[in-house]
């Protein structure tokens, strides 16, 4: 261990001299407390360090030790259900060590070293193994089987591998490489957070990540392995949307990174998730979730690290062949951490004080998403979907973080303050949002939902666009001046908005809608609209059609449980047909 | 919490190289700790306090809490205390008035230190937090009904010059209570750069309602040194943490005016020649504000709680200004005051649509407020928003051009403002009254428009339609 000395301290940035052979991004320990830091600049033998903990009390002359290791995470069974800070310290262990307030200089093993895992091998001694090969399995939670992989870089003949009960510190086997070297195998290994884990190749995204959120699945879907940005001003529902996705997205593993956000929000996730059921397996959602919590008042440098910690863990589960979804809330806070550190380094600022490398760093992060063929034989697929919230100042997306994010993400869910103010949630604006995956995913929807899915979706979007145009006229002359036909269009559009797009995260049924139900709901609304326009054309007063009791029933479909299947929709269709027939007959009579 | 070692023996330095704005650059100092407190003695014997902002071998940059008036670079001495900023906390603080740095300003005795706490608190472990869920009834419909407050929440008031935020804050402090609970409570009032008139208003309010004995006041007036303001909220929150977590009290912290606090930070940042963020505010404003606001909350297994009511004035009523903007991103909602409602004589002039309580959902519903709460409020929001649109429209095309339903919404918007939002300064409404008024406002709406409310609640609570008009 090469020991150096603090030369200068200013907030989270410390300059140290006398370190022996420091390398960029080496992890160091600063002061008597051993605060964790990372080398981010080297000038004439002096190392500039960003410290992941509060530096109050650090003074020139304090010792600095180089661990010689880059910032890395430990990957193995026991990650699920954990809550970590930005540098993978388990917050529950930290609490036991240091109390309710996070004390400094604590260190704790990321994975429970005492937990015993039942390992069942799938490979036999004597077999050749390559990186990504599945050595065996461990039941990590009832929701997920942990596949123990040959780590990247290890290749050779399996000399030893035995079933049994192991901790993450035990050796489970041994590989002999071509050079005759023997490499021990364990349930876990470490990986540098700033280095993407290797894959065989990237694949085109063709399967949607179904989220149970109607406006997303129907209008602006995201593919498994895709990237999405959710920008919006405060109060527009970014966090609720992120949490809804974390709850209901059809992923095997969810990594939720609370990056510079509210402490109580993490508590909410911690309190709620153990009680929420996965819609398919009926197991608690917590069993597939990993939380990274670096709240806004926790040290700023660790906030910078937190999204790398999150995505590395996500890649690890992807490598097992799982579909992983990562939610980062919020990447703006991460960018601000970059800006703060950059400012302390007195770097030349780019736009709005952000460092010139902001765009590159964002792009690098989102590029770690993707539908891939993972390492190892068998061409197994796996995916990491990344959904990043952006918090633009004043909700103005012309600022650098939003703009750089939009350049690299393919789905844009534009949260709209005016919708949020009238409590239209999720407040995703249907006119300005987009998904570039719609085309790629079309075949999947046609095959798995309905052939006319795309046609229905387009019809709905056209109606909403037509509504926006008509609203401009209404603004000038009032709605009474419109012909009945166009009033019917407005009415249908209103149904789409209120009875379809609005979805309550707090209603136990409405919070998740299966894709099959989404289709039936949308079809019922559009059917009603078409018939409404039709009978109005035949001389029926629009107010009569609007007052049909079936219309209220359509509006209440979203809170109708799917437990008894979708039979209710057949009744609804029949009632609709009857209702409109009566109206037509009245006119004829 | 600080480093486990003996601090160096205090030494006096007379090596001030430069004085710039609120900053002193002291040469020849080799081992000042980051965040260390220093005592500065002026040539005339006057003393000031400061804090180390940056430390290098041979140089310490010190931020002075107070004016630099009368300091010189020859005979002013700087003494390093070897300690970070602390506040002596005890029960005797209740009923007392301190200045912005925690020194008594009411002529009373100095406090005997029981518990000397670092004023820069460590972050609460998210794992230790308890989800806030206890409904606080403020007696103000626009808050209880539509932006419900819960214990442990931080809910700022976004106001602007000339709006009655002080009256509203005083009313909330006076009326706030948790139903079916009589527990230990305390109020911490942290004032940064407010006028003596405003300060007196609050003190008199607290005195009249008998709350003064349960209140700790930290007062930094507009005539007091601006740099003290950087410390004042930390003093207030340190006291709050002591009372909440050591003395099991439910603490309500009112901080006013956060805009002055941020301006003081900007001044320090400018003096250090830092790269500015938006509008000259430092790039770390978000982190700094978060370190204050995030000190609200509840801890598992402890009785006390800290609820925060920061007040800030939006420069030029601009909600996108960095101060309200960053605040809104940290706090759990906001109560926004509206000049438009104020002009039309509505008190409290709360813009319900722009306001928000993020923790509301945990605090309302059956067993907490009333089962129909969520539905009624959602319906009111939707109705009011539609009604406001119709109001804007009717200003252009005339009311006659609106459809019948649209005209109902127009009336709902009016009734919502006049009856639901508007109430007396002394009026303390129960949550039932608030919700009943909500149903009154909605009475004229046909049942098919009540999409946000569950049918069983419509049956149970809906009022007979009121005569039009």
Short mmCIF file of N, CA and C in Angstrom, two decimals, chain B residues 331-431:
data_model
loop_
_atom_site.label_atom_id
_atom_site.label_comp_id
_atom_site.label_asym_id
_atom_site.label_seq_id
_atom_site.Cartn_x
_atom_site.Cartn_y
_atom_site.Cartn_z
N UNK B 331 -38.34 18.79 -2.46
CA UNK B 331 -39.38 18.67 -1.45
C UNK B 331 -40.48 17.73 -1.93
N UNK B 332 -41.32 17.34 -1.00
CA UNK B 332 -42.40 16.42 -1.35
C UNK B 332 -43.66 17.21 -1.67
N UNK B 333 -43.55 18.02 -2.71
CA UNK B 333 -44.67 18.83 -3.14
C UNK B 333 -44.41 20.30 -2.88
N UNK B 334 -45.44 21.10 -3.11
CA UNK B 334 -45.33 22.53 -2.86
C UNK B 334 -46.71 23.13 -2.78
N UNK B 335 -46.83 24.21 -1.99
CA UNK B 335 -48.07 24.98 -1.93
C UNK B 335 -47.78 26.29 -2.65
N UNK B 336 -48.46 26.51 -3.77
CA UNK B 336 -48.15 27.69 -4.58
C UNK B 336 -49.21 28.76 -4.36
N UNK B 337 -48.75 29.97 -4.06
CA UNK B 337 -49.67 31.10 -3.88
C UNK B 337 -49.90 31.78 -5.23
N UNK B 338 -51.12 32.27 -5.41
CA UNK B 338 -51.48 32.85 -6.70
C UNK B 338 -51.86 34.32 -6.54
N UNK B 339 -51.22 35.15 -7.35
CA UNK B 339 -51.54 36.57 -7.29
C UNK B 339 -52.95 36.82 -7.84
N UNK B 340 -53.33 36.02 -8.80
CA UNK B 340 -54.64 36.17 -9.42
C UNK B 340 -55.75 35.96 -8.38
N UNK B 341 -55.63 34.90 -7.59
CA UNK B 341 -56.65 34.64 -6.56
C UNK B 341 -56.62 35.74 -5.50
N UNK B 342 -55.42 36.18 -5.15
CA UNK B 342 -55.27 37.24 -4.16
C UNK B 342 -56.03 38.48 -4.61
N UNK B 343 -55.88 38.82 -5.90
CA UNK B 343 -56.57 40.00 -6.45
C UNK B 343 -58.07 39.86 -6.35
N UNK B 344 -58.53 38.62 -6.50
CA UNK B 344 -59.98 38.42 -6.47
C UNK B 344 -60.47 38.18 -5.05
N UNK B 345 -59.61 38.47 -4.08
CA UNK B 345 -60.05 38.46 -2.69
C UNK B 345 -60.20 37.08 -2.08
N UNK B 346 -59.54 36.08 -2.65
CA UNK B 346 -59.63 34.75 -2.07
C UNK B 346 -58.50 34.58 -1.06
N UNK B 347 -58.85 34.17 0.16
CA UNK B 347 -57.83 33.84 1.15
C UNK B 347 -58.06 32.40 1.63
N UNK B 348 -57.07 31.57 1.78
CA UNK B 348 -55.68 31.76 1.31
C UNK B 348 -55.60 31.61 -0.20
N UNK B 349 -54.86 32.47 -0.88
CA UNK B 349 -54.85 32.42 -2.36
C UNK B 349 -53.96 31.28 -2.86
N UNK B 350 -54.36 30.05 -2.59
CA UNK B 350 -53.54 28.90 -2.98
C UNK B 350 -53.97 28.42 -4.36
N UNK B 351 -53.02 28.37 -5.27
CA UNK B 351 -53.30 27.82 -6.59
C UNK B 351 -53.27 26.30 -6.47
N UNK B 352 -54.46 25.75 -6.35
CA UNK B 352 -54.57 24.33 -6.04
C UNK B 352 -54.01 23.46 -7.16
N UNK B 353 -54.16 23.92 -8.40
CA UNK B 353 -53.69 23.09 -9.52
C UNK B 353 -52.18 23.01 -9.57
N UNK B 354 -51.51 24.09 -9.24
CA UNK B 354 -50.05 24.08 -9.26
C UNK B 354 -49.47 23.45 -7.99
N UNK B 355 -50.29 23.39 -6.95
CA UNK B 355 -49.79 22.83 -5.70
C UNK B 355 -49.86 21.32 -5.74
N UNK B 356 -49.11 20.70 -4.84
CA UNK B 356 -49.02 19.24 -4.88
C UNK B 356 -48.49 18.74 -3.55
N UNK B 357 -49.03 17.62 -3.11
CA UNK B 357 -48.42 16.94 -1.97
C UNK B 357 -48.13 15.51 -2.40
N UNK B 358 -46.85 15.18 -2.46
CA UNK B 358 -46.46 13.86 -2.95
C UNK B 358 -46.75 12.74 -1.97
N UNK B 359 -46.88 13.11 -0.71
CA UNK B 359 -47.08 12.05 0.28
C UNK B 359 -48.54 11.91 0.64
N UNK B 360 -49.38 12.69 -0.06
CA UNK B 360 -50.80 12.72 0.26
C UNK B 360 -51.41 11.34 0.31
N UNK B 361 -51.05 10.51 -0.66
CA UNK B 361 -51.75 9.24 -0.78
C UNK B 361 -51.60 8.34 0.44
N UNK B 362 -50.46 8.48 1.12
CA UNK B 362 -50.27 7.65 2.31
C UNK B 362 -51.09 8.15 3.49
N UNK B 363 -51.51 9.43 3.41
CA UNK B 363 -52.15 10.02 4.58
C UNK B 363 -53.66 10.06 4.51
N UNK B 364 -54.24 9.67 3.35
CA UNK B 364 -55.68 9.84 3.22
C UNK B 364 -56.38 8.50 3.03
N UNK B 365 -57.70 8.58 3.04
CA UNK B 365 -58.49 7.39 2.80
C UNK B 365 -59.11 6.88 4.09
N UNK B 366 -59.68 5.69 3.97
CA UNK B 366 -60.39 5.10 5.09
C UNK B 366 -59.48 4.96 6.32
N UNK B 367 -60.01 5.34 7.46
CA UNK B 367 -59.23 5.20 8.69
C UNK B 367 -58.26 6.34 8.92
N UNK B 368 -58.00 7.14 7.90
CA UNK B 368 -57.10 8.27 8.09
C UNK B 368 -57.85 9.58 7.91
N UNK B 369 -58.45 9.77 6.72
CA UNK B 369 -59.34 10.93 6.57
C UNK B 369 -60.74 10.40 6.33
N UNK B 370 -61.09 10.15 5.06
CA UNK B 370 -62.38 9.53 4.78
C UNK B 370 -62.25 8.76 3.49
N UNK B 371 -63.00 7.70 3.35
CA UNK B 371 -62.84 6.77 2.23
C UNK B 371 -62.99 7.44 0.86
N UNK B 372 -63.82 8.49 0.78
CA UNK B 372 -64.06 9.11 -0.53
C UNK B 372 -63.04 10.19 -0.88
N UNK B 373 -62.07 10.42 -0.01
CA UNK B 373 -61.16 11.55 -0.17
C UNK B 373 -60.50 11.61 -1.55
N UNK B 374 -59.81 10.50 -1.93
CA UNK B 374 -59.08 10.49 -3.20
C UNK B 374 -59.99 10.83 -4.38
N UNK B 375 -61.12 10.16 -4.46
CA UNK B 375 -62.02 10.34 -5.58
C UNK B 375 -62.56 11.76 -5.66
N UNK B 376 -63.02 12.28 -4.52
CA UNK B 376 -63.60 13.62 -4.51
C UNK B 376 -62.57 14.64 -4.97
N UNK B 377 -61.36 14.50 -4.44
CA UNK B 377 -60.34 15.47 -4.77
C UNK B 377 -59.94 15.39 -6.23
N UNK B 378 -59.79 14.17 -6.75
CA UNK B 378 -59.47 14.04 -8.16
C UNK B 378 -60.55 14.66 -9.03
N UNK B 379 -61.79 14.42 -8.63
CA UNK B 379 -62.90 14.98 -9.40
C UNK B 379 -62.90 16.51 -9.32
N UNK B 380 -62.60 17.04 -8.15
CA UNK B 380 -62.54 18.49 -8.00
C UNK B 380 -61.43 19.08 -8.88
N UNK B 381 -60.28 18.42 -8.88
CA UNK B 381 -59.17 18.88 -9.71
C UNK B 381 -59.59 18.93 -11.17
N UNK B 382 -60.16 17.80 -11.63
CA UNK B 382 -60.54 17.71 -13.02
C UNK B 382 -61.59 18.77 -13.34
N UNK B 383 -62.58 18.92 -12.43
CA UNK B 383 -63.65 19.88 -12.66
C UNK B 383 -63.15 21.31 -12.67
N UNK B 384 -62.26 21.61 -11.73
CA UNK B 384 -61.72 22.96 -11.63
C UNK B 384 -60.87 23.29 -12.85
N UNK B 385 -60.06 22.31 -13.28
CA UNK B 385 -59.21 22.54 -14.45
C UNK B 385 -60.07 22.80 -15.69
N UNK B 386 -61.10 21.96 -15.87
CA UNK B 386 -61.99 22.16 -17.02
C UNK B 386 -62.69 23.51 -16.91
N UNK B 387 -63.18 23.82 -15.71
CA UNK B 387 -63.88 25.08 -15.50
C UNK B 387 -63.00 26.28 -15.80
N UNK B 388 -61.72 26.19 -15.42
CA UNK B 388 -60.82 27.31 -15.71
C UNK B 388 -60.61 27.47 -17.21
N UNK B 389 -60.53 26.33 -17.91
CA UNK B 389 -60.42 26.41 -19.37
C UNK B 389 -61.64 27.11 -19.95
N UNK B 390 -62.81 26.73 -19.43
CA UNK B 390 -64.06 27.32 -19.94
C UNK B 390 -64.10 28.82 -19.63
N UNK B 391 -63.53 29.17 -18.49
CA UNK B 391 -63.52 30.59 -18.12
C UNK B 391 -62.68 31.39 -19.12
N UNK B 392 -61.52 30.83 -19.47
CA UNK B 392 -60.66 31.50 -20.45
C UNK B 392 -61.39 31.59 -21.79
N UNK B 393 -62.07 30.51 -22.12
CA UNK B 393 -62.78 30.45 -23.39
C UNK B 393 -63.93 31.45 -23.43
N UNK B 394 -64.69 31.50 -22.35
CA UNK B 394 -65.87 32.36 -22.36
C UNK B 394 -65.46 33.84 -22.41
N UNK B 395 -64.24 34.13 -21.99
CA UNK B 395 -63.76 35.51 -22.09
C UNK B 395 -63.62 35.91 -23.54
N UNK B 396 -63.42 34.92 -24.42
CA UNK B 396 -63.25 35.22 -25.84
C UNK B 396 -64.56 35.10 -26.59
N UNK B 397 -65.23 33.98 -26.41
CA UNK B 397 -66.41 33.71 -27.24
C UNK B 397 -67.73 34.02 -26.54
N UNK B 398 -67.65 34.37 -25.26
CA UNK B 398 -68.89 34.65 -24.53
C UNK B 398 -69.47 33.38 -23.95
N UNK B 399 -70.18 33.52 -22.82
CA UNK B 399 -70.70 32.35 -22.14
C UNK B 399 -71.75 31.63 -22.97
N UNK B 400 -72.43 32.38 -23.85
CA UNK B 400 -73.52 31.79 -24.63
C UNK B 400 -73.02 30.70 -25.57
N UNK B 401 -71.76 30.83 -26.00
CA UNK B 401 -71.24 29.86 -26.96
C UNK B 401 -70.84 28.55 -26.30
N UNK B 402 -70.93 28.50 -24.98
CA UNK B 402 -70.55 27.26 -24.30
C UNK B 402 -71.74 26.31 -24.27
N UNK B 403 -71.41 25.02 -24.20
CA UNK B 403 -72.49 24.04 -24.08
C UNK B 403 -72.98 24.03 -22.63
N UNK B 404 -74.08 23.35 -22.41
CA UNK B 404 -74.66 23.32 -21.06
C UNK B 404 -73.69 22.74 -20.04
N UNK B 405 -73.06 21.63 -20.44
CA UNK B 405 -72.12 20.99 -19.51
C UNK B 405 -70.97 21.94 -19.23
N UNK B 406 -70.48 22.60 -20.27
CA UNK B 406 -69.37 23.53 -20.09
C UNK B 406 -69.75 24.63 -19.09
N UNK B 407 -71.00 25.07 -19.19
CA UNK B 407 -71.43 26.12 -18.26
C UNK B 407 -71.48 25.62 -16.82
N UNK B 408 -71.82 24.35 -16.67
CA UNK B 408 -71.78 23.78 -15.31
C UNK B 408 -70.35 23.84 -14.78
N UNK B 409 -69.41 23.45 -15.63
CA UNK B 409 -68.00 23.46 -15.19
C UNK B 409 -67.54 24.87 -14.83
N UNK B 410 -68.02 25.83 -15.61
CA UNK B 410 -67.68 27.22 -15.33
C UNK B 410 -68.13 27.59 -13.91
N UNK B 411 -69.33 27.19 -13.58
CA UNK B 411 -69.84 27.50 -12.24
C UNK B 411 -69.10 26.74 -11.16
N UNK B 412 -68.68 25.50 -11.51
CA UNK B 412 -67.93 24.71 -10.54
C UNK B 412 -66.62 25.39 -10.19
N UNK B 413 -65.96 25.93 -11.22
CA UNK B 413 -64.69 26.61 -10.97
C UNK B 413 -64.90 27.78 -10.02
N UNK B 414 -65.95 28.55 -10.28
CA UNK B 414 -66.23 29.69 -9.39
C UNK B 414 -66.51 29.23 -7.97
N UNK B 415 -67.36 28.22 -7.86
CA UNK B 415 -67.74 27.75 -6.54
C UNK B 415 -66.54 27.16 -5.80
N UNK B 416 -65.69 26.49 -6.56
CA UNK B 416 -64.50 25.90 -5.96
C UNK B 416 -63.63 26.98 -5.32
N UNK B 417 -63.44 28.05 -6.05
CA UNK B 417 -62.61 29.13 -5.49
C UNK B 417 -63.29 29.83 -4.32
N UNK B 418 -64.58 30.12 -4.49
CA UNK B 418 -65.29 30.91 -3.47
C UNK B 418 -65.57 30.11 -2.20
N UNK B 419 -65.89 28.85 -2.36
CA UNK B 419 -66.35 28.09 -1.21
C UNK B 419 -65.31 27.12 -0.66
N UNK B 420 -64.57 26.49 -1.56
CA UNK B 420 -63.62 25.47 -1.10
C UNK B 420 -62.30 26.10 -0.68
N UNK B 421 -61.70 26.86 -1.60
CA UNK B 421 -60.40 27.46 -1.31
C UNK B 421 -60.54 28.59 -0.30
N UNK B 422 -61.51 29.43 -0.55
CA UNK B 422 -61.66 30.63 0.29
C UNK B 422 -62.15 30.25 1.69
N UNK B 423 -61.50 30.77 2.69
CA UNK B 423 -61.96 30.57 4.06
C UNK B 423 -61.36 31.64 4.95
N UNK B 424 -61.80 31.68 6.19
CA UNK B 424 -61.34 32.73 7.08
C UNK B 424 -59.96 32.45 7.65
N UNK B 425 -59.30 33.51 8.06
CA UNK B 425 -57.98 33.38 8.67
C UNK B 425 -58.09 32.63 10.00
N UNK B 426 -59.25 32.77 10.65
CA UNK B 426 -59.46 32.11 11.94
C UNK B 426 -60.21 30.79 11.78
N UNK B 427 -60.61 30.49 10.54
CA UNK B 427 -61.49 29.34 10.34
C UNK B 427 -60.69 28.03 10.33
N UNK B 428 -61.05 27.13 11.22
CA UNK B 428 -60.35 25.86 11.34
C UNK B 428 -61.30 24.74 10.93
N UNK B 429 -61.21 24.33 9.65
CA UNK B 429 -62.18 23.35 9.14
C UNK B 429 -61.72 21.93 9.42
N UNK B 430 -62.66 21.10 9.83
CA UNK B 430 -62.32 19.69 9.99
C UNK B 430 -62.26 19.07 8.60
N UNK B 431 -61.62 17.91 8.50
CA UNK B 431 -61.50 17.26 7.20
C UNK B 431 -62.87 16.87 6.66
#
